[in-house]
Short mmCIF file of C-alpha atoms in Angstrom, two decimals:
data_model
loop_
_atom_site.label_atom_id
_atom_site.label_comp_id
_atom_site.label_asym_id
_atom_site.label_seq_id
_atom_site.Cartn_x
_atom_site.Cartn_y
_atom_site.Cartn_z
CA MET X 168 -39.02 28.26 16.82
CA HIS X 169 -37.65 25.97 14.11
CA PRO X 170 -37.63 22.34 15.33
CA PHE X 171 -33.89 22.19 14.62
CA ASP X 172 -33.21 25.20 16.85
CA ASP X 173 -35.37 23.62 19.52
CA ALA X 174 -33.24 20.43 19.29
CA MET X 175 -30.05 22.56 19.43
CA ALA X 176 -31.00 24.39 22.66
CA LEU X 177 -28.33 24.13 25.37
CA GLU X 178 -27.97 25.61 28.82
CA ARG X 179 -24.45 26.24 30.03
CA ARG X 180 -23.81 25.47 33.69
CA SER X 181 -21.15 27.34 35.66
CA ASP X 182 -18.82 24.30 35.49
CA GLY X 183 -18.76 24.51 31.66
CA VAL X 184 -21.04 21.50 31.22
CA GLN X 185 -23.89 22.12 28.78
CA VAL X 186 -27.30 20.59 29.30
CA GLY X 187 -29.64 19.69 26.45
CA ARG X 188 -32.55 17.36 25.86
CA THR X 189 -33.80 15.11 23.11
CA THR X 190 -36.84 16.36 21.20
CA PRO X 191 -39.67 14.24 19.76
CA ALA X 192 -39.31 15.94 16.35
CA TYR X 193 -35.90 14.30 15.72
CA TRP X 194 -36.61 10.92 17.31
CA ASN X 195 -35.46 7.85 15.40
CA PHE X 196 -36.22 4.20 16.21
CA ALA X 197 -33.88 3.64 19.17
CA GLY X 198 -32.71 7.14 20.03
CA PRO X 199 -32.38 10.57 18.49
CA PHE X 200 -31.44 10.91 14.80
CA GLY X 201 -27.63 10.63 14.70
CA GLY X 202 -27.25 13.84 12.71
CA VAL X 203 -28.86 15.83 15.49
CA SER X 204 -26.55 14.19 18.02
CA ALA X 205 -23.55 15.05 15.84
CA ALA X 206 -24.78 18.66 15.59
CA ILE X 207 -25.37 19.11 19.33
CA LEU X 208 -21.91 17.71 20.18
CA LEU X 209 -20.41 20.14 17.68
CA ARG X 210 -22.45 22.94 19.24
CA ALA X 211 -21.11 22.23 22.72
CA ALA X 212 -17.55 22.84 21.49
CA LEU X 213 -18.55 25.69 19.14
CA ASP X 214 -20.24 27.59 21.98
CA ASP X 215 -17.41 27.14 24.47
CA PRO X 216 -15.86 30.54 25.27
CA ALA X 217 -12.36 29.08 24.66
CA ARG X 218 -13.19 27.94 21.10
CA ASN X 219 -11.17 29.61 18.36
CA GLY X 220 -11.68 29.12 14.62
CA THR X 221 -14.32 27.42 12.48
CA PRO X 222 -15.05 23.69 12.17
CA VAL X 223 -12.83 21.63 9.86
CA ALA X 224 -13.52 18.09 11.04
CA LEU X 225 -15.93 16.31 13.35
CA THR X 226 -15.79 12.64 14.33
CA VAL X 227 -18.63 11.26 16.42
CA ASN X 228 -18.55 7.84 18.07
CA PHE X 229 -21.94 6.40 18.97
CA CYS X 230 -21.08 4.34 22.05
CA ALA X 231 -24.51 3.58 23.53
CA PRO X 232 -28.10 4.63 22.81
CA VAL X 233 -29.18 8.06 24.03
CA ALA X 234 -32.40 7.79 26.03
CA GLU X 235 -35.27 10.25 25.77
CA GLY X 236 -34.76 13.27 28.00
CA GLU X 237 -31.93 15.36 29.38
CA PHE X 238 -28.24 14.86 28.65
CA GLU X 239 -24.98 16.55 29.62
CA LEU X 240 -22.33 17.64 27.15
CA VAL X 241 -18.79 17.99 28.46
CA PRO X 242 -16.44 19.82 26.07
CA SER X 243 -12.70 19.88 26.74
CA LEU X 244 -9.85 21.46 24.81
CA VAL X 245 -7.35 18.65 24.13
CA ARG X 246 -4.75 20.87 22.56
CA GLY X 247 -4.72 24.34 21.06
CA GLY X 248 -2.15 25.82 18.70
CA ARG X 249 -1.73 28.96 16.66
CA ARG X 250 -3.65 27.53 13.70
CA THR X 251 -5.82 24.72 15.08
CA GLN X 252 -7.70 23.58 18.16
CA HIS X 253 -8.54 19.95 18.96
CA TRP X 254 -11.58 19.46 21.19
CA ARG X 255 -13.19 16.45 22.73
CA VAL X 256 -16.87 16.37 23.70
CA GLU X 257 -18.67 13.69 25.69
CA GLN X 258 -22.42 13.28 25.82
CA ARG X 259 -23.48 11.70 29.10
CA GLN X 260 -26.65 10.40 30.68
CA GLY X 261 -26.72 9.02 34.21
CA GLY X 262 -22.99 9.69 34.40
CA GLU X 263 -22.26 7.30 31.51
CA VAL X 264 -20.78 8.20 28.12
CA ARG X 265 -23.36 7.71 25.36
CA THR X 266 -21.63 9.56 22.52
CA SER X 267 -18.17 11.07 22.19
CA ALA X 268 -16.70 13.36 19.59
CA SER X 269 -13.49 14.95 18.47
CA VAL X 270 -13.77 18.36 16.84
CA LEU X 271 -11.11 20.27 14.97
CA PHE X 272 -11.37 24.04 14.62
CA ALA X 273 -8.98 26.11 12.55
CA GLN X 274 -8.19 29.60 11.40
CA ARG X 275 -9.05 29.33 7.74
CA ALA X 276 -6.77 31.28 5.40
CA HIS X 277 -6.81 32.71 1.89
CA THR X 278 -4.78 30.17 -0.04
CA TRP X 279 -4.51 28.52 -3.41
CA SER X 280 -7.78 26.74 -4.05
CA HIS X 281 -8.85 23.97 -6.37
CA GLN X 282 -11.79 21.59 -6.58
CA PRO X 283 -11.01 18.44 -8.55
CA ALA X 284 -14.38 16.91 -7.60
CA VAL X 285 -17.24 17.83 -9.91
CA MET X 286 -20.85 18.16 -8.85
CA PRO X 287 -23.07 15.58 -10.58
CA VAL X 288 -25.32 16.99 -13.30
CA VAL X 289 -28.85 16.69 -11.95
CA PRO X 290 -32.20 18.40 -12.43
CA PRO X 291 -32.86 21.30 -10.03
CA PRO X 292 -34.75 20.42 -6.82
CA GLU X 293 -37.90 22.14 -8.13
CA ALA X 294 -38.04 19.54 -10.91
CA VAL X 295 -37.77 16.53 -8.58
CA GLU X 296 -40.67 14.96 -6.67
CA PRO X 297 -40.40 15.15 -2.85
CA MET X 298 -40.33 11.77 -1.10
CA GLY X 299 -42.94 12.98 1.38
CA ASP X 300 -43.33 11.92 4.98
CA GLN X 301 -43.46 8.14 4.92
CA GLY X 302 -45.09 8.01 8.37
CA TRP X 303 -42.11 5.91 9.20
CA THR X 304 -39.87 7.53 11.80
CA ALA X 305 -40.20 11.03 13.23
CA TRP X 306 -36.95 12.75 12.16
CA ILE X 307 -37.47 12.42 8.41
CA ALA X 308 -40.39 14.89 8.52
CA ASN X 309 -37.81 17.62 9.26
CA TYR X 310 -36.16 17.24 5.88
CA ASP X 311 -37.31 17.61 2.33
CA PHE X 312 -35.86 14.62 0.45
CA ARG X 313 -35.95 14.74 -3.36
CA PHE X 314 -34.30 11.65 -4.77
CA VAL X 315 -32.79 12.19 -8.19
CA GLU X 316 -31.41 8.65 -8.25
CA GLY X 317 -31.19 5.70 -5.86
CA GLY X 318 -34.35 6.33 -3.85
CA LEU X 319 -35.49 3.92 -1.17
CA VAL X 320 -37.11 0.77 -2.50
CA MET X 321 -39.35 -0.27 0.35
CA GLY X 322 -39.62 -3.94 -0.44
CA GLY X 323 -40.36 -5.14 3.07
CA PRO X 324 -38.24 -8.22 3.76
CA ALA X 325 -34.91 -8.65 2.00
CA GLN X 326 -35.36 -9.00 -1.77
CA GLU X 327 -33.43 -11.22 -4.13
CA THR X 328 -32.73 -8.34 -6.47
CA LEU X 329 -30.05 -5.88 -5.38
CA HIS X 330 -30.49 -2.15 -5.90
CA PRO X 331 -27.80 0.53 -6.26
CA ALA X 332 -26.06 1.57 -3.06
CA ARG X 333 -25.62 5.09 -4.46
CA SER X 334 -28.12 7.90 -3.99
CA LEU X 335 -28.34 11.42 -5.31
CA VAL X 336 -30.81 13.46 -3.32
CA TRP X 337 -31.68 17.09 -2.85
CA LEU X 338 -31.91 17.74 0.88
CA GLU X 339 -33.26 20.73 2.76
CA ASP X 340 -34.38 21.53 6.28
CA GLN X 341 -38.16 21.56 6.49
CA PRO X 342 -39.26 24.29 7.04
CA PRO X 343 -36.30 25.92 5.25
CA ARG X 344 -33.65 27.39 7.58
CA PRO X 345 -30.39 29.22 6.73
CA LEU X 346 -27.54 26.71 6.58
CA ASP X 347 -25.02 26.86 9.41
CA TRP X 348 -22.33 24.56 10.85
CA LEU X 349 -24.90 22.69 12.90
CA SER X 350 -27.34 22.01 10.09
CA LEU X 351 -24.50 20.91 7.79
CA ALA X 352 -23.34 18.48 10.50
CA ALA X 353 -26.86 17.06 10.70
CA LEU X 354 -27.40 16.96 6.93
CA ALA X 355 -24.20 14.93 6.55
CA ASP X 356 -26.07 12.12 8.31
CA ALA X 357 -29.48 12.69 6.66
CA PHE X 358 -29.18 9.62 4.46
CA PHE X 359 -30.70 6.19 4.86
CA PRO X 360 -28.27 3.37 5.53
CA ARG X 361 -26.88 1.95 2.29
CA VAL X 362 -27.80 -1.57 3.36
CA MET X 363 -31.47 -0.55 3.18
CA HIS X 364 -31.01 0.96 -0.29
CA ALA X 365 -29.06 -2.00 -1.65
CA ARG X 366 -31.36 -4.69 -0.27
CA GLY X 367 -34.71 -2.92 -0.41
CA LEU X 368 -35.18 -3.36 3.31
CA ARG X 369 -37.57 -1.22 5.25
CA ARG X 370 -36.91 -2.53 8.72
CA THR X 371 -33.72 -4.12 9.86
CA ARG X 372 -31.58 -3.75 12.95
CA LEU X 373 -28.65 -1.46 12.24
CA GLY X 374 -26.99 1.71 13.46
CA THR X 375 -24.15 4.13 12.88
CA VAL X 376 -21.16 3.42 15.09
CA THR X 377 -18.83 6.19 13.95
CA LEU X 378 -19.26 9.25 11.73
CA THR X 379 -16.70 11.69 10.33
CA THR X 380 -17.57 14.98 8.64
CA TYR X 381 -15.20 17.43 6.93
CA PHE X 382 -16.21 21.04 6.33
CA HIS X 383 -14.79 22.63 3.18
CA VAL X 384 -16.37 26.07 3.57
CA ASP X 385 -15.29 29.05 5.63
CA ALA X 386 -17.72 31.30 7.52
CA ASP X 387 -18.24 33.72 4.59
CA GLU X 388 -18.96 30.99 2.06
CA LEU X 389 -21.37 29.37 4.49
CA ALA X 390 -23.20 32.63 5.25
CA ALA X 391 -23.62 33.31 1.52
CA LEU X 392 -25.52 30.03 1.06
CA GLY X 393 -28.53 31.14 3.10
CA ALA X 394 -31.46 28.74 3.22
CA ALA X 395 -31.05 26.48 0.20
CA PRO X 396 -31.26 22.83 -0.74
CA VAL X 397 -27.97 20.92 -0.93
CA LEU X 398 -27.30 17.99 -3.22
CA GLY X 399 -26.41 14.91 -1.22
CA VAL X 400 -24.43 12.04 -2.74
CA ALA X 401 -24.10 8.85 -0.71
CA ASP X 402 -22.51 5.55 -1.57
CA GLY X 403 -21.32 2.40 0.15
CA GLU X 404 -18.22 0.49 -0.86
CA ARG X 405 -18.32 -2.75 1.08
CA PHE X 406 -20.77 -4.59 3.34
CA SER X 407 -19.03 -7.39 5.21
CA HIS X 408 -18.81 -9.15 8.54
CA GLY X 409 -21.70 -7.09 9.98
CA PHE X 410 -20.38 -3.64 9.05
CA GLN X 411 -20.69 -1.29 6.10
CA ASP X 412 -19.21 2.05 5.17
CA GLN X 413 -21.07 5.04 3.78
CA ARG X 414 -19.43 7.99 2.03
CA VAL X 415 -21.25 11.24 1.49
CA GLN X 416 -20.88 14.62 -0.13
CA LEU X 417 -23.03 17.74 0.25
CA TRP X 418 -22.94 20.14 -2.69
CA GLY X 419 -24.16 23.73 -2.84
CA ARG X 420 -26.35 24.67 -5.81
CA GLY X 421 -23.50 26.71 -7.25
CA GLY X 422 -21.33 23.59 -7.58
CA ASN X 423 -19.10 23.96 -4.53
CA LEU X 424 -18.41 20.89 -2.39
CA LEU X 425 -19.47 22.03 1.08
CA VAL X 426 -19.00 18.89 3.12
CA SER X 427 -17.63 15.39 2.66
CA GLY X 428 -17.96 12.60 5.15
CA SER X 429 -17.98 8.94 5.94
CA GLN X 430 -19.41 6.58 8.48
CA MET X 431 -19.43 2.93 9.51
CA LEU X 432 -22.67 1.20 10.44
CA TRP X 433 -23.34 -2.21 11.90
CA TYR X 434 -26.17 -4.33 10.55
CA GLU X 435 -27.52 -7.47 12.06
CA GLN X 436 -27.71 -10.01 9.29
CA MET J 204 13.91 -7.23 13.08
CA HIS J 205 11.74 -5.58 10.44
CA PRO J 206 11.94 -1.77 10.76
CA PHE J 207 8.15 -1.65 11.13
CA ASP J 208 8.24 -4.07 14.09
CA ASP J 209 11.01 -1.99 15.59
CA ALA J 210 8.80 1.11 15.29
CA MET J 211 5.88 -0.81 16.82
CA ALA J 212 7.77 -1.90 19.95
CA LEU J 213 5.98 -0.95 23.19
CA GLU J 214 6.67 -1.61 26.84
CA ARG J 215 3.68 -1.84 29.10
CA ARG J 216 4.08 -0.22 32.54
CA SER J 217 2.16 -1.53 35.54
CA ASP J 218 -0.22 1.49 35.37
CA GLY J 219 -1.37 0.39 31.87
CA VAL J 220 0.57 3.17 30.13
CA GLN J 221 2.62 1.91 27.19
CA VAL J 222 5.99 3.41 26.35
CA GLY J 223 7.39 3.57 22.82
CA ARG J 224 9.93 5.62 20.91
CA THR J 225 10.25 7.15 17.48
CA THR J 226 12.66 5.40 15.12
CA PRO J 227 14.89 7.04 12.50
CA ALA J 228 13.61 4.63 9.80
CA TYR J 229 10.13 6.20 9.82
CA TRP J 230 11.14 9.83 10.34
CA ASN J 231 9.40 12.44 8.21
CA PHE J 232 10.23 16.14 7.93
CA ALA J 233 8.83 17.43 11.23
CA GLY J 234 8.06 14.24 13.15
CA PRO J 235 7.41 10.56 12.58
CA PHE J 236 5.47 9.42 9.48
CA GLY J 237 1.78 9.82 10.41
CA GLY J 238 0.95 6.26 9.39
CA VAL J 239 3.36 4.89 11.98
CA SER J 240 1.81 7.15 14.62
CA ALA J 241 -1.66 5.90 13.64
CA ALA J 242 -0.44 2.30 13.87
CA ILE J 243 1.22 2.68 17.27
CA LEU J 244 -1.89 4.35 18.75
CA LEU J 245 -3.95 1.47 17.40
CA ARG J 246 -1.48 -0.97 18.90
CA ALA J 247 -1.77 0.54 22.37
CA ALA J 248 -5.50 -0.22 22.38
CA LEU J 249 -5.13 -3.55 20.54
CA ASP J 250 -2.62 -4.81 23.13
CA ASP J 251 -4.63 -3.74 26.15
CA PRO J 252 -5.79 -6.81 28.13
CA ALA J 253 -9.35 -5.42 28.22
CA ARG J 254 -9.62 -5.13 24.43
CA ASN J 255 -12.28 -7.29 22.81
CA GLY J 256 -12.89 -7.68 19.06
CA THR J 257 -11.05 -6.59 15.94
CA PRO J 258 -10.56 -3.04 14.61
CA VAL J 259 -13.41 -1.49 12.64
CA ALA J 260 -12.53 2.21 12.74
CA LEU J 261 -9.62 4.38 13.80
CA THR J 262 -9.59 8.18 13.93
CA VAL J 263 -6.32 9.90 14.75
CA ASN J 264 -6.04 13.60 15.54
CA PHE J 265 -2.59 15.09 15.09
CA CYS J 266 -2.58 17.81 17.72
CA ALA J 267 1.10 18.78 17.96
CA PRO J 268 4.36 17.48 16.49
CA VAL J 269 5.86 14.37 18.08
CA ALA J 270 9.51 14.98 18.97
CA GLU J 271 12.27 12.43 18.45
CA GLY J 272 12.53 9.99 21.35
CA GLU J 273 10.29 8.37 23.91
CA PHE J 274 6.51 8.82 24.19
CA GLU J 275 3.73 7.50 26.40
CA LEU J 276 0.51 5.96 25.11
CA VAL J 277 -2.49 6.05 27.42
CA PRO J 278 -5.36 3.79 26.29
CA SER J 279 -8.74 4.02 27.99
CA LEU J 280 -11.97 2.13 27.37
CA VAL J 281 -14.65 4.81 26.83
CA ARG J 282 -17.52 2.37 26.59
CA GLY J 283 -17.86 -1.33 25.99
CA GLY J 284 -20.96 -3.22 24.87
CA ARG J 285 -21.83 -6.72 23.78
CA ARG J 286 -20.90 -6.06 20.18
CA THR J 287 -18.52 -3.08 20.22
CA GLN J 288 -15.87 -1.33 22.29
CA HIS J 289 -14.97 2.33 21.98
CA TRP J 290 -11.43 3.22 23.06
CA ARG J 291 -9.54 6.45 23.36
CA VAL J 292 -5.74 6.61 23.17
CA GLU J 293 -3.54 9.61 23.91
CA GLN J 294 0.07 9.91 22.86
CA ARG J 295 1.98 12.17 25.27
CA GLN J 296 5.42 13.65 25.53
CA GLY J 297 6.46 15.80 28.48
CA GLY J 298 2.97 15.33 29.89
CA GLU J 299 1.37 17.03 26.86
CA VAL J 300 -1.00 15.44 24.33
CA ARG J 301 0.66 15.20 20.91
CA THR J 302 -1.75 12.82 19.18
CA SER J 303 -5.10 11.40 20.21
CA ALA J 304 -7.19 8.63 18.73
CA SER J 305 -10.54 6.93 18.95
CA VAL J 306 -10.60 3.24 18.12
CA LEU J 307 -13.63 1.04 17.57
CA PHE J 308 -13.36 -2.71 18.02
CA ALA J 309 -16.18 -5.12 17.25
CA GLN J 310 -17.16 -8.75 17.19
CA ARG J 311 -17.38 -9.33 13.45
CA ALA J 312 -20.15 -11.67 12.36
CA HIS J 313 -21.08 -13.86 9.41
CA THR J 314 -23.68 -11.76 7.63
CA TRP J 315 -24.96 -10.90 4.20
CA SER J 316 -22.07 -9.41 2.27
CA HIS J 317 -21.81 -7.27 -0.83
CA GLN J 318 -19.14 -5.09 -2.39
CA PRO J 319 -20.55 -2.45 -4.72
CA ALA J 320 -17.10 -0.85 -5.13
CA VAL J 321 -15.01 -2.35 -7.91
CA MET J 322 -11.23 -2.56 -7.88
CA PRO J 323 -9.69 -0.51 -10.70
CA VAL J 324 -8.28 -2.57 -13.56
CA VAL J 325 -4.51 -2.10 -13.39
CA PRO J 326 -1.37 -3.97 -14.43
CA PRO J 327 0.05 -6.27 -11.72
CA PRO J 328 2.74 -4.79 -9.47
CA GLU J 329 5.44 -6.84 -11.21
CA ALA J 330 4.69 -4.94 -14.42
CA VAL J 331 5.00 -1.48 -12.85
CA GLU J 332 8.27 0.38 -12.27
CA PRO J 333 9.11 1.07 -8.58
CA MET J 334 9.43 4.76 -7.69
CA GLY J 335 12.69 4.05 -5.88
CA ASP J 336 14.08 5.87 -2.87
CA GLN J 337 14.08 9.54 -3.81
CA GLY J 338 16.64 10.38 -1.09
CA TRP J 339 13.93 12.70 0.08
CA THR J 340 12.57 11.79 3.51
CA ALA J 341 13.42 8.69 5.53
CA TRP J 342 10.06 6.88 5.85
CA ILE J 343 9.46 6.34 2.13
CA ALA J 344 12.37 3.87 1.95
CA ASN J 345 10.21 1.45 4.01
CA TYR J 346 7.64 1.11 1.23
CA ASP J 347 7.73 -0.08 -2.32
CA PHE J 348 5.69 2.47 -4.33
CA ARG J 349 4.68 1.49 -7.86
CA PHE J 350 2.59 4.25 -9.39
CA VAL J 351 0.17 3.00 -12.02
CA GLU J 352 -1.28 6.48 -12.47
CA GLY J 353 -0.88 9.90 -10.86
CA GLY J 354 2.74 9.63 -9.74
CA LEU J 355 4.50 12.55 -8.12
CA VAL J 356 5.58 15.26 -10.54
CA MET J 357 8.53 16.82 -8.79
CA GLY J 358 8.44 20.21 -10.44
CA GLY J 359 10.11 22.14 -7.62
CA PRO J 360 8.20 25.40 -7.09
CA ALA J 361 4.47 25.53 -7.87
CA GLN J 362 3.80 25.00 -11.56
CA GLU J 363 1.21 26.70 -13.70
CA THR J 364 -0.07 23.38 -15.01
CA LEU J 365 -2.22 21.33 -12.69
CA HIS J 366 -1.82 17.57 -12.44
CA PRO J 367 -4.42 14.96 -11.41
CA ALA J 368 -5.12 14.72 -7.68
CA ARG J 369 -5.84 11.00 -8.07
CA SER J 370 -3.21 8.29 -7.73
CA LEU J 371 -3.27 4.54 -8.24
CA VAL J 372 -0.25 2.93 -6.64
CA TRP J 373 0.83 -0.56 -5.63
CA LEU J 374 2.15 -0.34 -2.07
CA GLU J 375 4.09 -2.87 -0.05
CA ASP J 376 6.21 -2.91 3.07
CA GLN J 377 9.87 -3.02 2.19
CA PRO J 378 11.20 -5.59 2.99
CA PRO J 379 7.88 -7.49 2.56
CA ARG J 380 6.06 -8.30 5.80
CA PRO J 381 2.75 -10.16 6.39
CA LEU J 382 -0.10 -7.64 6.49
CA ASP J 383 -1.69 -7.06 9.88
CA TRP J 384 -3.94 -4.42 11.49
CA LEU J 385 -0.94 -2.24 12.24
CA SER J 386 0.56 -2.28 8.77
CA LEU J 387 -2.85 -1.63 7.20
CA ALA J 388 -3.27 1.39 9.51
CA ALA J 389 0.12 2.69 8.37
CA LEU J 390 -0.46 1.92 4.67
CA ALA J 391 -3.71 3.92 4.77
CA ASP J 392 -1.50 7.00 5.25
CA ALA J 393 1.31 5.95 2.87
CA PHE J 394 0.28 8.46 0.23
CA PHE J 395 1.74 11.83 -0.61
CA PRO J 396 -0.48 14.82 0.08
CA ARG J 397 -2.79 15.52 -2.85
CA VAL J 398 -1.73 19.16 -2.90
CA MET J 399 1.77 18.01 -3.91
CA HIS J 400 0.39 15.79 -6.67
CA ALA J 401 -1.97 18.42 -8.04
CA ARG J 402 0.54 21.28 -8.01
CA GLY J 403 3.76 19.40 -8.70
CA LEU J 404 5.28 20.67 -5.47
CA ARG J 405 8.19 18.93 -3.88
CA ARG J 406 8.51 21.01 -0.76
CA THR J 407 5.72 22.91 0.86
CA ARG J 408 4.57 23.31 4.44
CA LEU J 409 1.66 21.00 5.14
CA GLY J 410 0.54 18.24 7.45
CA THR J 411 -2.28 15.86 8.27
CA VAL J 412 -4.54 17.15 11.02
CA THR J 413 -7.01 14.27 11.25
CA LEU J 414 -7.13 10.79 9.74
CA THR J 415 -9.90 8.18 9.72
CA THR J 416 -9.45 4.56 8.64
CA TYR J 417 -12.14 1.88 8.27
CA PHE J 418 -11.21 -1.80 8.24
CA HIS J 419 -13.43 -4.02 6.07
CA VAL J 420 -11.69 -7.34 6.75
CA ASP J 421 -12.03 -9.74 9.64
CA ALA J 422 -9.08 -11.60 11.21
CA ASP J 423 -9.32 -14.63 8.88
CA GLU J 424 -9.47 -12.56 5.71
CA LEU J 425 -6.52 -10.51 6.92
CA ALA J 426 -4.43 -13.58 7.82
CA ALA J 427 -5.08 -15.09 4.37
CA LEU J 428 -3.51 -12.06 2.67
CA GLY J 429 -0.01 -12.79 3.96
CA ALA J 430 2.76 -10.52 2.70
CA ALA J 431 1.43 -8.99 -0.50
CA PRO J 432 1.22 -5.64 -2.26
CA VAL J 433 -2.04 -3.71 -1.92
CA LEU J 434 -3.44 -1.36 -4.53
CA GLY J 435 -3.81 2.13 -3.11
CA VAL J 436 -6.24 4.64 -4.58
CA ALA J 437 -6.08 8.22 -3.33
CA ASP J 438 -7.95 11.30 -4.41
CA GLY J 439 -8.70 14.80 -3.17
CA GLU J 440 -12.04 16.52 -3.64
CA ARG J 441 -11.49 20.11 -2.59
CA PHE J 442 -8.55 22.32 -1.60
CA SER J 443 -9.77 25.53 0.01
CA HIS J 444 -9.08 28.00 2.78
CA GLY J 445 -5.84 26.23 3.76
CA PHE J 446 -7.25 22.69 4.04
CA GLN J 447 -7.72 19.73 1.73
CA ASP J 448 -9.29 16.32 2.03
CA GLN J 449 -7.81 13.04 0.88
CA ARG J 450 -9.80 9.82 0.37
CA VAL J 451 -8.09 6.48 0.08
CA GLN J 452 -8.81 2.83 -0.56
CA LEU J 453 -6.53 -0.19 -0.12
CA TRP J 454 -7.39 -3.19 -2.30
CA GLY J 455 -6.14 -6.75 -1.99
CA ARG J 456 -4.86 -8.40 -5.17
CA GLY J 457 -7.95 -10.61 -5.25
CA GLY J 458 -10.24 -7.58 -5.63
CA ASN J 459 -11.47 -7.17 -2.05
CA LEU J 460 -11.62 -3.71 -0.55
CA LEU J 461 -9.56 -4.06 2.64
CA VAL J 462 -9.54 -0.52 3.96
CA SER J 463 -11.10 2.82 3.15
CA GLY J 464 -10.16 6.08 4.74
CA SER J 465 -10.03 9.83 4.64
CA GLN J 466 -8.01 12.66 6.08
CA MET J 467 -7.82 16.44 6.21
CA LEU J 468 -4.50 18.22 5.76
CA TRP J 469 -3.55 21.85 6.17
CA TYR J 470 -1.31 23.51 3.62
CA GLU J 471 0.33 26.86 3.94
CA GLN J 472 -0.34 28.73 0.74
#
């Protein structure tokens, strides 16, 4: 079984609560990799028998660290209409909320379409060196990172010289796995915090507090992608008063914008 | 009383529920202006006696239209920690959820700071022609819009020629009012949908389904701004399958990024 599918395993209880567990493969420093948490919260709503439509937007709030082991996911339909459904999902351990999410599903339609955003011109992934497993934190071994621009500069303690906050990186599940809603949700968080890129920090206390992901594809477009690398673009606009933003895009090789997203992270100093 | 303060009026019941009402000044086609809804949901959490810290992030999900008249706001603390508090707020009418929000408050700190994003070079607001009240929909009369670039092209029915999705616009409360968390939350939505800009449409069925706003300022920086225009930048990356994104920034005149945000909107055809 692919390690991502192992991390996405859920058992549905008769009361509608879904039970999952953290896996060592996606462990990060102080809890599971946030992208896997985002994906499993999305899954809990996606798998609910009352769900209608495909994902349009996902916001995940990281309220408290998720401990190793079992957790409960409680999906609830906040409001459903003809075109859209708004869901809320809580991830709980020991009866306490650790993570909460809002998920928007919709009936996608055939409409006028237009993509003003243009995919950056970059070499193909085959022509870019993989970052390799840095022996650093577990979850990164599940992705193939090929930095085209703005790779991590592991300077140790904070350096005087600032580096770009922007990265362009080919990303792919490792081993390769056909893209689906869940892996896109995880990939949207498969970036290193901008504060580390900009300052050349390897270790610093920080964490995502809230994450929003928008899905631009419908089910057919997603299915046609198969297992393929996506081009990730990440940037940060402002670091101030202990918080920083991060904006991301995921591009398909054909030049379609698949996902766009943003998050806020805290950092200690 | 300023029309914005009138729209922000809330009465707190003994059960913690806050009661407000829509005002004609901020009416839009099928409900109140979304920015005013975002602001009043933020206010319900901000005014709660248990709130601690200043706003960092606000996500608002527009689940169903808000009807003219009274509404209830139900704030609840999802999880509070030493550094952050996660709140949830529901806006209800007739016992049904119309809008729901997650709000993140935090203790801001004095930390390393850095702003990789650069404010666009534009003429000052005094040198730009105001759009004027188009006699179009009520809420726009409460803002002074001065488009530097990417103004609305009111072509009537959809045109063959596409226009830029990006706008640069000086925005200010009208009459002027000192900026605060609430007015920033509203200003982050004081843009016209990108689909109207790109297609030159004046009337089309559309609406925001979800909106996320990040606050980069702390209380002191905000207070120092006073009543002043902010430079708004809005862009859309992809319009497809009935949905489009919109990304925004609000800049202070001094060049600081005050707010960044994003939203997804549906459009009919």
